């Protein structure tokens, strides 16, 4: 069966790593018609927006997209295109596996964690009140009158919504993922001792959801303690379920545990719809140089194949990536012992080496 998948090359290093990932996925033999849709700073001038309606329409139609990173322009009034896509499509779960590969230089070995981050709520919802504005002063006044808490009038305010529906869906996703992928434990992570009505609520809902999964262990950790635990004893953890902001921070921490952003894949998943993308951003200074590591984007393609039910192809591609990294020959500069190692290959050459392994599998 042929799939139609929306391919959003993105901007910065996006187009080159997207092309590399597309070629690697095609090499598995899974038939995909790629529908190319442009978003980001490169299309902004022509389309008048960094996120043309056709991009969203294409994802809604095809239900699956592979997306390159997109720059968030500073000072133009545009919020993040990446956050907008997740919110418009209700892609409530952000899945970020953090797995060690032999050959990647890292302080840690055998890391195998899965981060499930809520994607649409929390401080990331973009509900903000600018300092000094009439609405902000009105809100400050309301808070003082209704719950007798004083906020300095010069303050800016960001709102942190955590809903029953959002948390239930997210935690259920984490448990379902654990069951499907033979995982043993889900750890919910918040700062519930301080934010009782949001993070405390997250725990309360998570505990209810956990009751339906007696075979999967459930536990809770406070975010500050979790940071220390992940650095000291990451092997104690398995699947982590977190509200949006903590999930964002822990994702980068875990990317650090496995050797950096260049190899950290991700997926944004909603009801019957998913957008796959690397954890890293558009690294604009490397744009068009054919030097950056395509691995995170290719492994996002592995997650996509797995989501499509193409398990054998997903496995074949992941094994090919692992083999090329383990050999350490046809890898980009960031995977060499020294950043200026002359034997480092380019983005597309690393993809070629992976494709050769896929074809010989
Ligand atoms: P970044 O991830 O783009 O880059 C940080 C550094 O990480 C780079 O300078 C580079 O040294 C390294 N790096 C990143 N990807 C790499 C790769 N594939 N291979 C080798 N090295 C790599 O983070 P940033 O500089 O904070 O963000 C740049 C832009 O990307 C910003 O506009 C930001 O908003 C955006 N961004 C987009 C996404 C997304 O599209 N989902 C995610 C994060 C950041």
mmCIF file of N, CA and C and ligand atoms in Angstrom, residues 11 13 17 67-74 80 82 86 96 261-263 277-286 291-296 332-334 339, ligand 1:
data_model
loop_
_atom_site.group_PDB
_atom_site.id
_atom_site.type_symbol
_atom_site.label_atom_id
_atom_site.label_comp_id
_atom_site.label_asym_id
_atom_site.label_seq_id
_atom_site.Cartn_x
_atom_site.Cartn_y
_atom_site.Cartn_z
ATOM 1 N N UNK A 11 13.060 25.397 7.356
ATOM 2 C CA UNK A 11 14.073 26.367 6.920
ATOM 3 C C UNK A 11 15.395 26.075 7.632
ATOM 4 N N UNK A 13 18.664 24.487 8.378
ATOM 5 C CA UNK A 13 19.187 23.180 7.932
ATOM 6 C C UNK A 13 18.060 22.210 7.560
ATOM 7 N N UNK A 17 18.338 18.178 5.829
ATOM 8 C CA UNK A 17 18.123 16.960 6.630
ATOM 9 C C UNK A 17 16.815 16.264 6.239
ATOM 10 N N UNK A 67 8.442 16.668 9.293
ATOM 11 C CA UNK A 67 8.678 18.114 9.276
ATOM 12 C C UNK A 67 10.113 18.465 9.645
ATOM 13 N N UNK A 68 10.730 19.298 8.854
ATOM 14 C CA UNK A 68 12.045 19.835 9.189
ATOM 15 C C UNK A 68 11.886 20.952 10.205
ATOM 16 N N UNK A 69 12.985 21.339 10.864
ATOM 17 C CA UNK A 69 12.874 22.420 11.853
ATOM 18 C C UNK A 69 12.535 23.765 11.211
ATOM 19 N N UNK A 70 11.906 24.621 11.976
ATOM 20 C CA UNK A 70 11.493 25.944 11.489
ATOM 21 C C UNK A 70 11.926 27.009 12.493
ATOM 22 N N UNK A 71 12.576 28.041 11.983
ATOM 23 C CA UNK A 71 13.054 29.147 12.822
ATOM 24 C C UNK A 71 11.867 29.937 13.373
ATOM 25 N N UNK A 72 11.986 30.353 14.622
ATOM 26 C CA UNK A 72 10.980 31.264 15.176
ATOM 27 C C UNK A 72 11.538 32.668 15.032
ATOM 28 N N UNK A 73 10.986 33.461 14.055
ATOM 29 C CA UNK A 73 11.559 34.793 13.848
ATOM 30 C C UNK A 73 11.363 35.662 15.085
ATOM 31 N N UNK A 74 12.430 36.326 15.502
ATOM 32 C CA UNK A 74 12.338 37.143 16.711
ATOM 33 C C UNK A 74 11.936 38.560 16.320
ATOM 34 N N UNK A 80 5.788 30.884 17.452
ATOM 35 C CA UNK A 80 6.428 29.730 16.848
ATOM 36 C C UNK A 80 5.480 28.949 15.928
ATOM 37 N N UNK A 82 6.096 26.033 14.950
ATOM 38 C CA UNK A 82 6.102 24.663 15.481
ATOM 39 C C UNK A 82 5.016 24.489 16.534
ATOM 40 N N UNK A 86 1.222 22.284 16.341
ATOM 41 C CA UNK A 86 0.789 21.349 17.395
ATOM 42 C C UNK A 86 -0.567 21.771 17.955
ATOM 43 N N UNK A 96 9.326 11.615 22.683
ATOM 44 C CA UNK A 96 10.754 11.803 22.421
ATOM 45 C C UNK A 96 11.579 10.683 23.058
ATOM 46 N N UNK A 261 21.838 16.834 20.571
ATOM 47 C CA UNK A 261 20.607 17.056 19.805
ATOM 48 C C UNK A 261 20.641 16.406 18.424
ATOM 49 N N UNK A 262 21.850 16.193 17.912
ATOM 50 C CA UNK A 262 21.978 15.666 16.547
ATOM 51 C C UNK A 262 21.361 14.283 16.363
ATOM 52 N N UNK A 263 21.088 13.589 17.460
ATOM 53 C CA UNK A 263 20.556 12.217 17.331
ATOM 54 C C UNK A 263 19.236 12.020 18.068
ATOM 55 N N UNK A 277 9.261 15.031 13.819
ATOM 56 C CA UNK A 277 10.325 16.031 13.651
ATOM 57 C C UNK A 277 11.437 15.802 14.667
ATOM 58 N N UNK A 278 12.640 16.243 14.313
ATOM 59 C CA UNK A 278 13.780 16.161 15.236
ATOM 60 C C UNK A 278 13.531 17.088 16.422
ATOM 61 N N UNK A 279 14.209 16.794 17.542
ATOM 62 C CA UNK A 279 14.098 17.675 18.711
ATOM 63 C C UNK A 279 14.817 19.006 18.447
ATOM 64 N N UNK A 280 15.911 18.954 17.679
ATOM 65 C CA UNK A 280 16.704 20.173 17.478
ATOM 66 C C UNK A 280 16.008 21.185 16.574
ATOM 67 N N UNK A 281 16.590 22.381 16.544
ATOM 68 C CA UNK A 281 16.024 23.458 15.748
ATOM 69 C C UNK A 281 16.701 23.607 14.393
ATOM 70 N N UNK A 282 16.564 24.806 13.800
ATOM 71 C CA UNK A 282 16.964 25.024 12.407
ATOM 72 C C UNK A 282 18.436 25.409 12.241
ATOM 73 N N UNK A 283 19.173 25.489 13.350
ATOM 74 C CA UNK A 283 20.620 25.795 13.338
ATOM 75 C C UNK A 283 21.022 26.676 12.153
ATOM 76 N N UNK A 284 20.484 27.896 12.043
ATOM 77 C CA UNK A 284 20.648 28.706 10.817
ATOM 78 C C UNK A 284 22.097 28.909 10.376
ATOM 79 N N UNK A 285 23.035 28.888 11.318
ATOM 80 C CA UNK A 285 24.420 29.158 10.880
ATOM 81 C C UNK A 285 24.994 28.031 10.018
ATOM 82 N N UNK A 286 24.361 26.871 10.042
ATOM 83 C CA UNK A 286 24.850 25.763 9.212
ATOM 84 C C UNK A 286 24.053 25.595 7.915
ATOM 85 N N UNK A 291 26.658 19.996 6.283
ATOM 86 C CA UNK A 291 27.563 19.488 7.325
ATOM 87 C C UNK A 291 26.838 18.874 8.522
ATOM 88 N N UNK A 292 25.561 19.251 8.752
ATOM 89 C CA UNK A 292 24.932 18.820 10.010
ATOM 90 C C UNK A 292 24.509 17.354 9.973
ATOM 91 N N UNK A 293 24.254 16.864 11.158
ATOM 92 C CA UNK A 293 23.918 15.460 11.342
ATOM 93 C C UNK A 293 22.446 15.193 10.971
ATOM 94 N N UNK A 294 22.200 14.297 10.024
ATOM 95 C CA UNK A 294 20.801 14.019 9.650
ATOM 96 C C UNK A 294 20.125 12.985 10.547
ATOM 97 N N UNK A 295 20.881 12.435 11.542
ATOM 98 C CA UNK A 295 20.378 11.279 12.302
ATOM 99 C C UNK A 295 19.053 11.540 13.012
ATOM 100 N N UNK A 296 18.926 12.695 13.700
ATOM 101 C CA UNK A 296 17.698 12.956 14.447
ATOM 102 C C UNK A 296 16.483 12.940 13.521
ATOM 103 N N UNK A 332 28.966 12.612 10.421
ATOM 104 C CA UNK A 332 29.195 14.057 10.346
ATOM 105 C C UNK A 332 30.149 14.519 11.456
ATOM 106 N N UNK A 333 30.605 15.757 11.341
ATOM 107 C CA UNK A 333 31.663 16.294 12.223
ATOM 108 C C UNK A 333 31.367 16.125 13.714
ATOM 109 N N UNK A 334 30.075 16.275 14.069
ATOM 110 C CA UNK A 334 29.708 16.251 15.497
ATOM 111 C C UNK A 334 29.872 14.865 16.108
ATOM 112 N N UNK A 339 35.880 18.087 16.384
ATOM 113 C CA UNK A 339 34.926 18.758 15.496
ATOM 114 C C UNK A 339 35.523 19.097 14.131
HETATM 115 P P1 LIG B 1 19.236 24.507 17.341
HETATM 116 O O1 LIG B 1 18.836 23.138 17.779
HETATM 117 O O2 LIG B 1 18.770 24.945 16.000
HETATM 118 O O3 LIG B 1 20.815 24.620 17.331
HETATM 119 C C1 LIG B 1 21.631 24.670 18.481
HETATM 120 C C2 LIG B 1 22.981 24.073 18.141
HETATM 121 O O4 LIG B 1 22.869 22.652 18.178
HETATM 122 C C3 LIG B 1 23.481 24.384 16.738
HETATM 123 O O5 LIG B 1 24.184 25.586 16.670
HETATM 124 C C4 LIG B 1 24.374 23.196 16.466
HETATM 125 O O6 LIG B 1 25.639 23.398 17.060
HETATM 126 C C5 LIG B 1 23.671 22.071 17.179
HETATM 127 N N1 LIG B 1 22.823 21.281 16.286
HETATM 128 C C6 LIG B 1 21.476 21.344 16.135
HETATM 129 N N2 LIG B 1 21.065 20.445 15.241
HETATM 130 C C7 LIG B 1 22.162 19.803 14.812
HETATM 131 C C8 LIG B 1 22.390 18.765 13.853
HETATM 132 N N3 LIG B 1 21.396 18.175 13.173
HETATM 133 N N4 LIG B 1 23.656 18.354 13.648
HETATM 134 C C9 LIG B 1 24.697 18.901 14.308
HETATM 135 N N5 LIG B 1 24.539 19.885 15.225
HETATM 136 C C10 LIG B 1 23.288 20.334 15.456
HETATM 137 O O7 LIG B 1 18.732 25.509 18.493
HETATM 138 P P2 LIG B 1 18.642 27.102 18.495
HETATM 139 O O8 LIG B 1 19.873 27.683 17.911
HETATM 140 O O9 LIG B 1 18.235 27.429 19.865
HETATM 141 O O10 LIG B 1 17.413 27.431 17.553
HETATM 142 C C11 LIG B 1 17.509 27.873 16.198
HETATM 143 C C12 LIG B 1 16.107 28.126 15.677
HETATM 144 O O11 LIG B 1 15.385 26.895 15.630
HETATM 145 C C13 LIG B 1 15.299 29.066 16.589
HETATM 146 O O12 LIG B 1 14.589 29.970 15.763
HETATM 147 C C14 LIG B 1 14.343 28.143 17.305
HETATM 148 O O13 LIG B 1 13.140 28.776 17.633
HETATM 149 C C15 LIG B 1 14.123 27.072 16.248
HETATM 150 N N6 LIG B 1 13.692 25.764 16.807
HETATM 151 C C16 LIG B 1 12.829 25.057 16.054
HETATM 152 C C17 LIG B 1 12.426 23.809 16.483
HETATM 153 C C18 LIG B 1 11.463 23.040 15.629
HETATM 154 O O14 LIG B 1 11.359 23.317 14.440
HETATM 155 N N7 LIG B 1 10.746 22.077 16.170
HETATM 156 C C19 LIG B 1 12.921 23.265 17.661
HETATM 157 C C20 LIG B 1 13.853 24.005 18.412
HETATM 158 C C21 LIG B 1 14.241 25.267 17.954
#
